[in-house]
PDB file of C-alpha atoms in Angstrom:
ATOM      1  CA  ASP A   1      11.685  -2.159   5.370  1.00  0.00           C
ATOM      2  CA  ALA A   2      12.062  -3.957   2.290  1.00  0.00           C
ATOM      3  CA  GLY A   3       9.298  -4.365  -0.147  1.00  0.00           C
ATOM      4  CA  VAL A   4       9.163  -7.365  -2.190  1.00  0.00           C
ATOM      5  CA  THR A   5      12.169  -8.621  -4.440  1.00  0.00           C
ATOM      6  CA  GLN A   6      12.539 -10.598  -7.060  1.00  0.00           C
ATOM      7  CA  SER A   7      15.581 -12.635  -8.775  1.00  0.00           C
ATOM      8  CA  PRO A   8      17.054 -12.862 -11.165  1.00  0.00           C
ATOM      9  CA  THR A   9      15.981  -9.617 -12.778  1.00  0.00           C
ATOM     10  CA  HIS A  10      17.144 -10.410 -16.197  1.00  0.00           C
ATOM     11  CA  LEU A  11      17.365 -13.864 -17.869  1.00  0.00           C
ATOM     12  CA  ILE A  12      17.351 -15.263 -21.122  1.00  0.00           C
ATOM     13  CA  LYS A  13      16.631 -18.916 -22.303  1.00  0.00           C
ATOM     14  CA  THR A  14      15.729 -20.854 -25.193  1.00  0.00           C
ATOM     15  CA  ARG A  15      12.830 -22.748 -26.500  1.00  0.00           C
ATOM     16  CA  GLY A  16      12.273 -25.819 -24.541  1.00  0.00           C
ATOM     17  CA  GLN A  17      14.036 -24.928 -21.534  1.00  0.00           C
ATOM     18  CA  GLN A  18      12.653 -24.378 -18.093  1.00  0.00           C
ATOM     19  CA  VAL A  19      13.108 -21.113 -15.919  1.00  0.00           C
ATOM     20  CA  THR A  20      12.235 -20.905 -11.729  1.00  0.00           C
ATOM     21  CA  LEU A  21      11.874 -17.195 -10.693  1.00  0.00           C
ATOM     22  CA  ARG A  22      12.186 -16.411  -7.080  1.00  0.00           C
ATOM     23  CA  CYS A  23      10.303 -13.759  -4.903  1.00  0.00           C
ATOM     24  CA  SER A  24      10.530 -12.662  -1.405  1.00  0.00           C
ATOM     25  CA  PRO A  25       7.229 -10.801  -0.162  1.00  0.00           C
ATOM     26  CA  LYS A  26       7.464  -7.247   1.852  1.00  0.00           C
ATOM     27  CA  SER A  27       7.407  -7.537   5.254  1.00  0.00           C
ATOM     28  CA  GLY A  28       4.560  -8.775   7.446  1.00  0.00           C
ATOM     29  CA  HIS A  29       2.266 -10.559   4.266  1.00  0.00           C
ATOM     30  CA  ASP A  30       1.533 -13.472   3.831  1.00  0.00           C
ATOM     31  CA  THR A  31      -0.007 -13.904   0.531  1.00  0.00           C
ATOM     32  CA  VAL A  32       1.927 -14.271  -2.735  1.00  0.00           C
ATOM     33  CA  SER A  33       0.968 -13.359  -7.054  1.00  0.00           C
ATOM     34  CA  TRP A  34       2.452 -13.901  -9.950  1.00  0.00           C
ATOM     35  CA  TYR A  35       1.462 -12.051 -12.863  1.00  0.00           C
ATOM     36  CA  GLN A  36       2.256 -11.660 -16.252  1.00  0.00           C
ATOM     37  CA  GLN A  37       3.271  -8.857 -17.852  1.00  0.00           C
ATOM     38  CA  ALA A  38       3.919  -8.468 -21.668  1.00  0.00           C
ATOM     39  CA  LEU A  39       5.358  -5.645 -23.280  1.00  0.00           C
ATOM     40  CA  GLY A  40       2.946  -2.346 -23.692  1.00  0.00           C
ATOM     41  CA  GLN A  41       0.054  -4.704 -21.800  1.00  0.00           C
ATOM     42  CA  GLY A  42      -1.248  -4.683 -18.330  1.00  0.00           C
ATOM     43  CA  PRO A  43      -0.347  -7.866 -15.695  1.00  0.00           C
ATOM     44  CA  GLN A  44      -2.124 -10.595 -16.234  1.00  0.00           C
ATOM     45  CA  PHE A  45      -3.195 -13.144 -12.883  1.00  0.00           C
ATOM     46  CA  ILE A  46      -0.720 -16.203 -13.487  1.00  0.00           C
ATOM     47  CA  PHE A  47      -1.855 -17.800 -10.128  1.00  0.00           C
ATOM     48  CA  GLN A  48      -1.466 -16.816  -5.898  1.00  0.00           C
ATOM     49  CA  TYR A  49      -0.305 -18.177  -3.009  1.00  0.00           C
ATOM     50  CA  TYR A  50      -1.640 -18.753   0.524  1.00  0.00           C
ATOM     51  CA  GLU A  51      -0.749 -21.092   3.108  1.00  0.00           C
ATOM     52  CA  GLU A  52       1.898 -22.765   1.053  1.00  0.00           C
ATOM     53  CA  GLU A  53      -1.295 -23.452  -1.556  1.00  0.00           C
ATOM     54  CA  GLU A  54      -2.115 -22.286  -4.785  1.00  0.00           C
ATOM     55  CA  ARG A  55      -5.394 -20.749  -4.112  1.00  0.00           C
ATOM     56  CA  GLN A  56      -6.269 -19.073  -7.350  1.00  0.00           C
ATOM     57  CA  ARG A  57      -5.265 -19.442 -10.726  1.00  0.00           C
ATOM     58  CA  GLY A  58      -5.723 -17.441 -13.820  1.00  0.00           C
ATOM     59  CA  ASN A  59      -5.840 -18.505 -17.915  1.00  0.00           C
ATOM     60  CA  PHE A  60      -2.474 -20.242 -17.807  1.00  0.00           C
ATOM     61  CA  PRO A  61      -1.437 -23.485 -18.957  1.00  0.00           C
ATOM     62  CA  ASP A  62       0.089 -25.905 -16.258  1.00  0.00           C
ATOM     63  CA  ARG A  63       3.533 -25.364 -17.297  1.00  0.00           C
ATOM     64  CA  PHE A  64       3.651 -22.897 -14.994  1.00  0.00           C
ATOM     65  CA  SER A  65       4.106 -23.836 -12.049  1.00  0.00           C
ATOM     66  CA  GLY A  66       4.713 -22.769  -8.247  1.00  0.00           C
ATOM     67  CA  HIS A  67       4.981 -22.808  -5.007  1.00  0.00           C
ATOM     68  CA  GLN A  68       5.272 -20.987  -1.379  1.00  0.00           C
ATOM     69  CA  PHE A  69       7.480 -21.550   1.144  1.00  0.00           C
ATOM     70  CA  PRO A  70       6.779 -21.317   5.204  1.00  0.00           C
ATOM     71  CA  ASN A  71       8.835 -18.249   5.338  1.00  0.00           C
ATOM     72  CA  TYR A  72       6.023 -16.869   2.394  1.00  0.00           C
ATOM     73  CA  SER A  73       8.697 -16.588  -0.237  1.00  0.00           C
ATOM     74  CA  SER A  74       7.789 -18.077  -3.553  1.00  0.00           C
ATOM     75  CA  GLU A  75       9.214 -19.493  -6.908  1.00  0.00           C
ATOM     76  CA  LEU A  76       7.293 -19.488 -10.313  1.00  0.00           C
ATOM     77  CA  ASN A  77       8.363 -22.653 -12.371  1.00  0.00           C
ATOM     78  CA  VAL A  78       7.534 -22.373 -16.209  1.00  0.00           C
ATOM     79  CA  ASN A  79       8.655 -25.641 -18.252  1.00  0.00           C
ATOM     80  CA  ALA A  80       8.758 -25.787 -21.917  1.00  0.00           C
ATOM     81  CA  LEU A  81       9.426 -22.337 -22.755  1.00  0.00           C
ATOM     82  CA  LEU A  82       7.908 -20.507 -25.950  1.00  0.00           C
ATOM     83  CA  LEU A  83       8.637 -17.693 -27.385  1.00  0.00           C
ATOM     84  CA  GLY A  84       5.615 -16.250 -26.501  1.00  0.00           C
ATOM     85  CA  ASP A  85       6.407 -16.423 -22.524  1.00  0.00           C
ATOM     86  CA  SER A  86       8.674 -13.482 -23.136  1.00  0.00           C
ATOM     87  CA  ALA A  87       7.975 -11.117 -20.854  1.00  0.00           C
ATOM     88  CA  LEU A  88       8.363  -9.029 -17.625  1.00  0.00           C
ATOM     89  CA  TYR A  89       6.883 -11.623 -14.538  1.00  0.00           C
ATOM     90  CA  LEU A  90       5.502  -9.906 -11.487  1.00  0.00           C
ATOM     91  CA  CYS A  91       5.696 -11.091  -8.043  1.00  0.00           C
ATOM     92  CA  ALA A  92       3.037  -8.928  -5.811  1.00  0.00           C
ATOM     93  CA  SER A  93       2.527  -9.810  -1.979  1.00  0.00           C
ATOM     94  CA  SER A  94      -0.573  -8.817   0.396  1.00  0.00           C
ATOM     95  CA  LEU A  95      -1.895  -9.753   3.775  1.00  0.00           C
ATOM     96  CA  THR A  96      -4.916 -12.472   3.470  1.00  0.00           C
ATOM     97  CA  ALA A  97      -6.857 -10.281   6.235  1.00  0.00           C
ATOM     98  CA  ARG A  98     -10.176  -8.625   6.842  1.00  0.00           C
ATOM     99  CA  GLY A  99     -10.154  -4.979   6.538  1.00  0.00           C
ATOM    100  CA  PRO A 100      -9.189  -2.188   4.459  1.00  0.00           C
ATOM    101  CA  GLY A 101      -6.742  -1.994   2.153  1.00  0.00           C
ATOM    102  CA  ALA A 102      -6.022  -5.743   2.869  1.00  0.00           C
ATOM    103  CA  ASN A 103      -6.201  -7.091  -0.850  1.00  0.00           C
ATOM    104  CA  VAL A 104      -3.658  -3.931  -1.979  1.00  0.00           C
ATOM    105  CA  LEU A 105      -0.997  -5.957  -3.992  1.00  0.00           C
ATOM    106  CA  THR A 106       2.859  -4.850  -3.209  1.00  0.00           C
ATOM    107  CA  PHE A 107       4.866  -5.008  -6.175  1.00  0.00           C
ATOM    108  CA  GLY A 108       8.290  -6.082  -6.475  1.00  0.00           C
ATOM    109  CA  ALA A 109      10.515  -4.762  -9.665  1.00  0.00           C
ATOM    110  CA  GLY A 110      10.064  -8.205 -11.923  1.00  0.00           C
ATOM    111  CA  SER A 111      11.971 -10.545 -13.744  1.00  0.00           C
ATOM    112  CA  ARG A 112      12.658  -9.523 -17.040  1.00  0.00           C
ATOM    113  CA  LEU A 113      12.177 -13.161 -18.967  1.00  0.00           C
ATOM    114  CA  THR A 114      13.330 -13.882 -22.648  1.00  0.00           C
ATOM    115  CA  VAL A 115      12.807 -16.878 -24.673  1.00  0.00           C
ATOM    116  CA  LEU A 116      15.007 -17.072 -27.776  1.00  0.00           C
TER     117      LEU A 116
ATOM    118  CA  GLY B   1     -12.463 -12.914 -19.491  1.00  0.00           C
ATOM    119  CA  GLU B   2     -12.548  -9.891 -17.865  1.00  0.00           C
ATOM    120  CA  SER B   3     -12.188  -6.475 -19.713  1.00  0.00           C
ATOM    121  CA  VAL B   4     -10.994  -3.798 -17.808  1.00  0.00           C
ATOM    122  CA  GLY B   5      -9.766  -0.922 -20.687  1.00  0.00           C
ATOM    123  CA  LEU B   6      -8.694   2.072 -20.690  1.00  0.00           C
ATOM    124  CA  HIS B   7      -9.953   4.925 -23.224  1.00  0.00           C
ATOM    125  CA  LEU B   8      -7.289   6.757 -24.294  1.00  0.00           C
ATOM    126  CA  PRO B   9      -3.649   5.025 -24.511  1.00  0.00           C
ATOM    127  CA  THR B  10      -1.852   8.258 -24.069  1.00  0.00           C
ATOM    128  CA  LEU B  11      -2.219  11.371 -22.422  1.00  0.00           C
ATOM    129  CA  SER B  12      -0.014  14.736 -22.666  1.00  0.00           C
ATOM    130  CA  VAL B  13      -0.697  17.280 -20.284  1.00  0.00           C
ATOM    131  CA  GLN B  14       1.158  20.698 -19.019  1.00  0.00           C
ATOM    132  CA  GLU B  15       3.010  20.679 -15.529  1.00  0.00           C
ATOM    133  CA  GLY B  16       0.542  22.707 -13.174  1.00  0.00           C
ATOM    134  CA  ASP B  17      -2.363  21.504 -15.243  1.00  0.00           C
ATOM    135  CA  ASN B  18      -4.637  18.143 -14.101  1.00  0.00           C
ATOM    136  CA  SER B  19      -4.670  15.364 -15.077  1.00  0.00           C
ATOM    137  CA  ILE B  20      -7.767  12.958 -15.778  1.00  0.00           C
ATOM    138  CA  ILE B  21      -7.333   8.995 -16.683  1.00  0.00           C
ATOM    139  CA  ASN B  22     -10.356   6.948 -17.216  1.00  0.00           C
ATOM    140  CA  CYS B  23     -11.136   3.084 -16.966  1.00  0.00           C
ATOM    141  CA  ALA B  24     -14.523   1.191 -18.208  1.00  0.00           C
ATOM    142  CA  TYR B  25     -14.856  -2.171 -16.694  1.00  0.00           C
ATOM    143  CA  SER B  26     -17.065  -4.809 -17.363  1.00  0.00           C
ATOM    144  CA  ASN B  27     -17.592  -6.836 -14.370  1.00  0.00           C
ATOM    145  CA  SER B  28     -20.879  -5.364 -12.502  1.00  0.00           C
ATOM    146  CA  ALA B  29     -19.618  -7.455  -9.706  1.00  0.00           C
ATOM    147  CA  SER B  30     -17.028  -6.083  -9.202  1.00  0.00           C
ATOM    148  CA  ASP B  31     -16.310  -4.287  -5.554  1.00  0.00           C
ATOM    149  CA  TYR B  32     -12.581  -3.330  -4.928  1.00  0.00           C
ATOM    150  CA  PHE B  33     -10.222  -1.028  -7.590  1.00  0.00           C
ATOM    151  CA  ILE B  34      -7.131   0.013  -7.334  1.00  0.00           C
ATOM    152  CA  TRP B  35      -5.101   2.188  -9.208  1.00  0.00           C
ATOM    153  CA  TYR B  36      -1.298   1.536 -10.189  1.00  0.00           C
ATOM    154  CA  LYS B  37       1.350   3.782 -11.408  1.00  0.00           C
ATOM    155  CA  GLN B  38       4.223   2.134 -13.417  1.00  0.00           C
ATOM    156  CA  GLU B  39       7.438   4.383 -14.048  1.00  0.00           C
ATOM    157  CA  SER B  40       9.720   2.166 -16.671  1.00  0.00           C
ATOM    158  CA  GLY B  41      12.064  -0.182 -15.004  1.00  0.00           C
ATOM    159  CA  LYS B  42       9.502  -1.014 -12.378  1.00  0.00           C
ATOM    160  CA  GLY B  43       7.065  -2.493 -11.256  1.00  0.00           C
ATOM    161  CA  PRO B  44       3.393  -0.749 -10.391  1.00  0.00           C
ATOM    162  CA  GLN B  45       3.308   1.016  -7.473  1.00  0.00           C
ATOM    163  CA  PHE B  46      -0.419   1.820  -5.624  1.00  0.00           C
ATOM    164  CA  ILE B  47      -2.059   4.861  -5.640  1.00  0.00           C
ATOM    165  CA  ILE B  48      -5.547   4.509  -4.312  1.00  0.00           C
ATOM    166  CA  ASP B  49      -8.333   2.412  -4.036  1.00  0.00           C
ATOM    167  CA  ILE B  50     -11.967   2.183  -3.729  1.00  0.00           C
ATOM    168  CA  ARG B  51     -14.379   0.026  -2.861  1.00  0.00           C
ATOM    169  CA  SER B  52     -17.592  -0.036  -4.458  1.00  0.00           C
ATOM    170  CA  ASN B  53     -19.627   0.946  -1.918  1.00  0.00           C
ATOM    171  CA  MET B  54     -18.237   4.391  -2.046  1.00  0.00           C
ATOM    172  CA  ASP B  55     -18.389   6.994  -5.236  1.00  0.00           C
ATOM    173  CA  LYS B  56     -14.829   8.996  -4.345  1.00  0.00           C
ATOM    174  CA  ARG B  57     -12.092   8.771  -3.199  1.00  0.00           C
ATOM    175  CA  GLN B  58      -9.450  11.668  -2.386  1.00  0.00           C
ATOM    176  CA  GLY B  59      -5.577  11.233  -1.540  1.00  0.00           C
ATOM    177  CA  GLN B  60      -2.939  13.621  -1.526  1.00  0.00           C
ATOM    178  CA  ARG B  61      -2.907  14.997  -4.821  1.00  0.00           C
ATOM    179  CA  VAL B  62      -4.778  11.902  -6.426  1.00  0.00           C
ATOM    180  CA  THR B  63      -8.888  11.624  -6.747  1.00  0.00           C
ATOM    181  CA  VAL B  64     -10.391   8.296  -7.872  1.00  0.00           C
ATOM    182  CA  LEU B  65     -14.142   8.398  -8.611  1.00  0.00           C
ATOM    183  CA  LEU B  66     -15.901   5.319  -9.600  1.00  0.00           C
ATOM    184  CA  ASN B  67     -19.650   5.501 -11.196  1.00  0.00           C
ATOM    185  CA  LYS B  68     -21.217   1.777 -11.054  1.00  0.00           C
ATOM    186  CA  THR B  69     -24.420   2.642 -12.790  1.00  0.00           C
ATOM    187  CA  VAL B  70     -21.887   3.223 -16.680  1.00  0.00           C
ATOM    188  CA  LYS B  71     -19.004   0.752 -14.720  1.00  0.00           C
ATOM    189  CA  HIS B  72     -16.604   3.781 -15.317  1.00  0.00           C
ATOM    190  CA  LEU B  73     -13.750   4.781 -12.795  1.00  0.00           C
ATOM    191  CA  SER B  74     -11.490   7.693 -13.240  1.00  0.00           C
ATOM    192  CA  LEU B  75      -7.777   9.230 -11.525  1.00  0.00           C
ATOM    193  CA  GLN B  76      -7.587  12.798 -10.884  1.00  0.00           C
ATOM    194  CA  ILE B  77      -4.491  14.149 -10.473  1.00  0.00           C
ATOM    195  CA  ALA B  78      -4.394  18.257  -9.403  1.00  0.00           C
ATOM    196  CA  ALA B  79      -1.134  20.217 -10.259  1.00  0.00           C
ATOM    197  CA  THR B  80       0.895  17.068 -12.384  1.00  0.00           C
ATOM    198  CA  GLN B  81       4.565  17.532 -12.072  1.00  0.00           C
ATOM    199  CA  PRO B  82       6.819  15.705 -14.098  1.00  0.00           C
ATOM    200  CA  GLY B  83       7.525  12.735 -11.381  1.00  0.00           C
ATOM    201  CA  ASP B  84       3.927  11.950 -12.464  1.00  0.00           C
ATOM    202  CA  SER B  85       4.889  10.513 -16.066  1.00  0.00           C
ATOM    203  CA  ALA B  86       4.470   6.615 -15.863  1.00  0.00           C
ATOM    204  CA  VAL B  87       2.207   4.140 -17.456  1.00  0.00           C
ATOM    205  CA  TYR B  88      -1.135   4.085 -15.069  1.00  0.00           C
ATOM    206  CA  PHE B  89      -3.287   1.150 -14.535  1.00  0.00           C
ATOM    207  CA  CYS B  90      -6.786   0.429 -13.173  1.00  0.00           C
ATOM    208  CA  ALA B  91      -7.433  -2.947 -11.202  1.00  0.00           C
ATOM    209  CA  GLU B  92     -10.102  -4.715 -10.533  1.00  0.00           C
ATOM    210  CA  THR B  93     -11.402  -7.785  -8.667  1.00  0.00           C
ATOM    211  CA  TYR B  94     -14.590  -9.471  -7.396  1.00  0.00           C
ATOM    212  CA  THR B  95     -12.441 -12.574  -5.477  1.00  0.00           C
ATOM    213  CA  GLY B  96     -10.059 -10.169  -3.533  1.00  0.00           C
ATOM    214  CA  ASN B  97      -7.739 -12.586  -4.881  1.00  0.00           C
ATOM    215  CA  GLN B  98      -7.136 -11.705  -8.647  1.00  0.00           C
ATOM    216  CA  PHE B  99      -7.011  -8.892 -10.013  1.00  0.00           C
ATOM    217  CA  TYR B 100      -8.228  -8.119 -14.049  1.00  0.00           C
ATOM    218  CA  PHE B 101      -5.608  -5.467 -15.187  1.00  0.00           C
ATOM    219  CA  GLY B 102      -6.243  -2.259 -18.105  1.00  0.00           C
ATOM    220  CA  THR B 103      -3.992  -2.358 -20.942  1.00  0.00           C
ATOM    221  CA  GLY B 104      -2.625   1.076 -19.324  1.00  0.00           C
ATOM    222  CA  THR B 105      -2.555   4.945 -19.887  1.00  0.00           C
ATOM    223  CA  SER B 106       0.812   6.310 -20.895  1.00  0.00           C
ATOM    224  CA  LEU B 107       0.972   9.936 -19.108  1.00  0.00           C
ATOM    225  CA  THR B 108       3.354  12.304 -20.322  1.00  0.00           C
ATOM    226  CA  VAL B 109       4.020  15.731 -18.057  1.00  0.00           C
ATOM    227  CA  ILE B 110       5.084  18.944 -20.305  1.00  0.00           C
ATOM    228  CA  PRO B 111       7.480  21.150 -18.458  1.00  0.00           C
TER     229      PRO B 111
END
C-alpha cells in the first residue's frame, strides 16, 4: 500500500519564478493538506483541500494556491518566488470522517525547494 | 497565532533508558493532539495521539500524557533504542483541519 507520494523531491528555482508541487494521497484518503517546513522548524499549515475545494487556509499569502483533483491528488503552486520560500513542502493526507484517528495526518517525504 | 512549544530543543539519553519529551500548548480549545517523529530526509511519522477527554494513552513503548490544567503534553518512550533518534514534534488542533506544530525536540540515543 503506497503512502503519500510527492514530486519532485528536490528543485531549485530563482526569485520571481513559479513552482508546482504534486502530491498523491495515501490510498483511501480523501483530504490533502500542505505544510511548509523551514529548516529547524516545525511544519506550518498552508491549506487543506477536500472535495476539490480549499477548506481551510493558514497564514500564507495569495501567492500560494492549490488544487485538488477528482482522484484526490493535489498540487501546490507558488508564484513570484521569494528567497524565504525556500523550505521543505510537505503534503499530508487524511480521511474526513468521524471516529478515532480520522484526523491523523499521513505525511509524504516532502519536496525540497531552494530559491536562489 | 498559536504557540506550541517544547521545553528542550535537544535531548540525549543512553540506550535502554526512558525518554521524556515535553510540549506546552497555548490554546485551551485544542481538543486533539498528535506526536510525530521525523527522521532526517523523511516526512513526519505518526507516533501516538490523544484527545482532550483523556489524560493518558499508551502505545507500544510510548505513552502520551495530557495535562489540560497547565496545557502540557508529554511523550514518554520506554527503553529508548538507537532507532528512536529523531526530531519529535507535538501538534495540536481545535478545528480538526489545521494542526499547529511545535518547534521540535531532537532526541539522540547514545549506544
